[in-house]
Structure formats: structure tokens, C-alpha cells
């Protein structure tokens, strides 16, 4: 009788068994969703419940939901929000909801239920983190709203009430015995709130690709963190018009080496799909296929350093079809499905390939990246 040979890894998602059989690794991916997220009523606002309805209908229609593990969100506690936000801000959002809602700034509106929904948005990312850290799933995507990455410790802004990804990151540091977490933010806007939350925290690496100059006006290459955390904020401000090639170049040449050097134990992603070429809020040229390529790079990094642990948190993305297909493509990558449906394809506008080499060289120099 021959001795059983151990399985060995062959390509990313496959194993070769001792007998030479090629086995697909079952990669359980979870999703957080709850109809409560539709109750944050913003009226005619571009950030509205239709976004999550479009995503959930497409996942349902295409049968993807059956391939995923549902995770039920809970509300974040005020103590958990306080890991990031000061009490005055939390009670202000509570008070505005009690009064029936209203505008918190020129862009950010809330309804009577929005405080509760926002607790569930932050809680949803915490629940996704718990599911990944307990090993129930390898990765999880929290399909939540309101989004979070602009919310600072003291104020709501840019459609965001509480900073979901920052709250979950602080939670994971405090409760899951983690020492190093990377946050990768590919929303087209700079996540000023997330940057601020961890600017002096050496346990968190924050990388952001965003259009610049653009809202909210932060995220310059010189913003690199402070004190002992110098170097753990990596900003990649890109000129309008960048597409899949430029983003992939950034992910290969800046994000990957920065993450490799940091060796995170968990990766959180602020996934905003507003760099899509059809999205009306910005001027980037990314396609659904391009988002899949970025998520593939992130997944490779997570496989390398974090036992595959990824928690993705929905941020922006305002063209319903582009958003839904790009979220689906993200799940396909998490599941190891190789074919990506991209019905919108490439932008019909022909942008010249932008040279981002001088910018990337400068960022590499500032951060002493290989
Ligand atoms: Zn955005």
C-alpha cells in the first residue's frame, strides 16, 4: 500500500491531491445584507435604497446568492461607535433622527430611521469581520448603507454618518487580538475619515486610490501618517481619466509592495464603485472587469499574508447597473469563479493612456517602496 501523499498547492484556487487529482478549494464567501438598510430614506439623493435593491436583485437573478453564506448583521453598540467617534457626534446623529431627520451637511441627509440603520451599517461590517475571524467564511462583503469612509470622529459628511470600516477595524484590533490590519480603499473619493482615524496608529495601513483634485480635497501623497505611524498612510491621488491599466499598475506597483511590507493579518476593503466609467459622480474610466482585477490582487495579498481573510465594505457607486455587476464581479473573484460578466464593457470615449509613471515613482520614493 502506498502512503497517502499530502496535497500541494497548484495555482491560486486549486490543490493537487496526493493521487494527482486536481481539487478546487472551497472558498466560502459570505455576504451581509438586511432589508433594514433600505430604511435610510434619502429621497431623490444619488445615494439611495435603489443601490442595494439593484445589487440584491442581480445576485438573486444570477443565482450567486446560493453560492454565498448569508450573515445576519447586528447593530453596533454606542461603545463600539465610540472606538472611532466622539459622543457628541453620535448623539447629534441620534437627535436629528429623533426630530424626523434632516441635512447634516450640504451632501448628507438622514431620515427618521437613519440612526438605527447606521448602527446596523457599522454593525454589519463588525459582523462580517467576526464571521471571517471565526473561520465561518474566508471572506465577507458587507452590503451596507449609509456608506462610511468620509465620516470623521466628529462629523458626518459626504453621505456618511459613521465610519463603518474604521469602527470594524478598531473592533478587530480590540477584540480579535490582531496587531496589523490593512485597509485598501478604491472608492473614487479619498476616505478622509478613515485616514484621520488611523493617521497616528502604526497598527493600521491605509492605502487609497482616488481622483484628485476632487472631493473631499484631502489625500495628497505627502500625507503619510504621523509620529510612529509615519509611512502607514499611502495616498495615490490619480488624475481624472484613469482606467483599468492605470489602476492595475497602481495595485501592482504601490498597493501590493506596501501591503507586503506591512504583512497584515486581515485586509479590509472600502469598496466604492464610483471609479466606473459610466458613474456620473466622477471622471474615471474603470470597467467592471477592472474592479475584478483589483480584487484579484487584493485576494492574492490576503492569501499570502492573512489566510485569505478579507472583509469588504460597500462605500460608493451610483450607476445602478455598473454597481450591481461590479459587486457581482467582486463576489465572483472571492468565490474563485473565473468568468466575469461585464455587460457595460469599455468606455466608448477614447482616453489617451495617461502616464502615471512619474507619480508612481514619486510615491515609491516617498514610501521607500521597492
Ligand atoms: Zn465615492
PDB file of N, CA, C and O and ligand atoms in Angstrom, residues 149-150 187-189 274 316 318, ligand 1:
ATOM      1  N   UNK A 149     -16.746  56.044   4.642  1.00  0.00           N
ATOM      2  CA  UNK A 149     -15.327  56.429   4.718  1.00  0.00           C
ATOM      3  C   UNK A 149     -15.049  57.929   4.829  1.00  0.00           C
ATOM      4  O   UNK A 149     -13.926  58.308   5.130  1.00  0.00           O
ATOM      5  N   UNK A 150     -16.074  58.778   4.609  1.00  0.00           N
ATOM      6  CA  UNK A 150     -15.848  60.216   4.827  1.00  0.00           C
ATOM      7  C   UNK A 150     -16.141  60.652   6.260  1.00  0.00           C
ATOM      8  O   UNK A 150     -15.744  61.744   6.671  1.00  0.00           O
ATOM      9  N   UNK A 187     -12.567  53.447  -3.541  1.00  0.00           N
ATOM     10  CA  UNK A 187     -13.610  54.416  -3.886  1.00  0.00           C
ATOM     11  C   UNK A 187     -12.941  55.593  -4.613  1.00  0.00           C
ATOM     12  O   UNK A 187     -11.778  55.904  -4.361  1.00  0.00           O
ATOM     13  N   UNK A 188     -13.677  56.244  -5.508  1.00  0.00           N
ATOM     14  CA  UNK A 188     -13.055  57.313  -6.304  1.00  0.00           C
ATOM     15  C   UNK A 188     -12.752  58.564  -5.463  1.00  0.00           C
ATOM     16  O   UNK A 188     -11.962  59.410  -5.867  1.00  0.00           O
ATOM     17  N   UNK A 189     -13.376  58.638  -4.282  1.00  0.00           N
ATOM     18  CA  UNK A 189     -13.111  59.756  -3.376  1.00  0.00           C
ATOM     19  C   UNK A 189     -12.131  59.331  -2.277  1.00  0.00           C
ATOM     20  O   UNK A 189     -12.143  58.176  -1.868  1.00  0.00           O
ATOM     21  N   UNK A 274     -17.535  53.913  -7.672  1.00  0.00           N
ATOM     22  CA  UNK A 274     -17.698  55.161  -8.433  1.00  0.00           C
ATOM     23  C   UNK A 274     -16.527  55.510  -9.366  1.00  0.00           C
ATOM     24  O   UNK A 274     -16.665  56.458 -10.147  1.00  0.00           O
ATOM     25  N   UNK A 316     -19.102  53.850  -2.104  1.00  0.00           N
ATOM     26  CA  UNK A 316     -19.894  54.499  -3.146  1.00  0.00           C
ATOM     27  C   UNK A 316     -20.157  53.615  -4.356  1.00  0.00           C
ATOM     28  O   UNK A 316     -19.906  52.408  -4.349  1.00  0.00           O
ATOM     29  N   UNK A 318     -22.724  54.708  -7.959  1.00  0.00           N
ATOM     30  CA  UNK A 318     -24.055  55.329  -8.076  1.00  0.00           C
ATOM     31  C   UNK A 318     -24.771  55.028  -9.379  1.00  0.00           C
ATOM     32  O   UNK A 318     -25.929  55.395  -9.540  1.00  0.00           O
TER      33      UNK A 318
HETATM   34 ZN1  LIG B   1     -17.091  57.805  -3.510  1.00  0.00          ZN
END
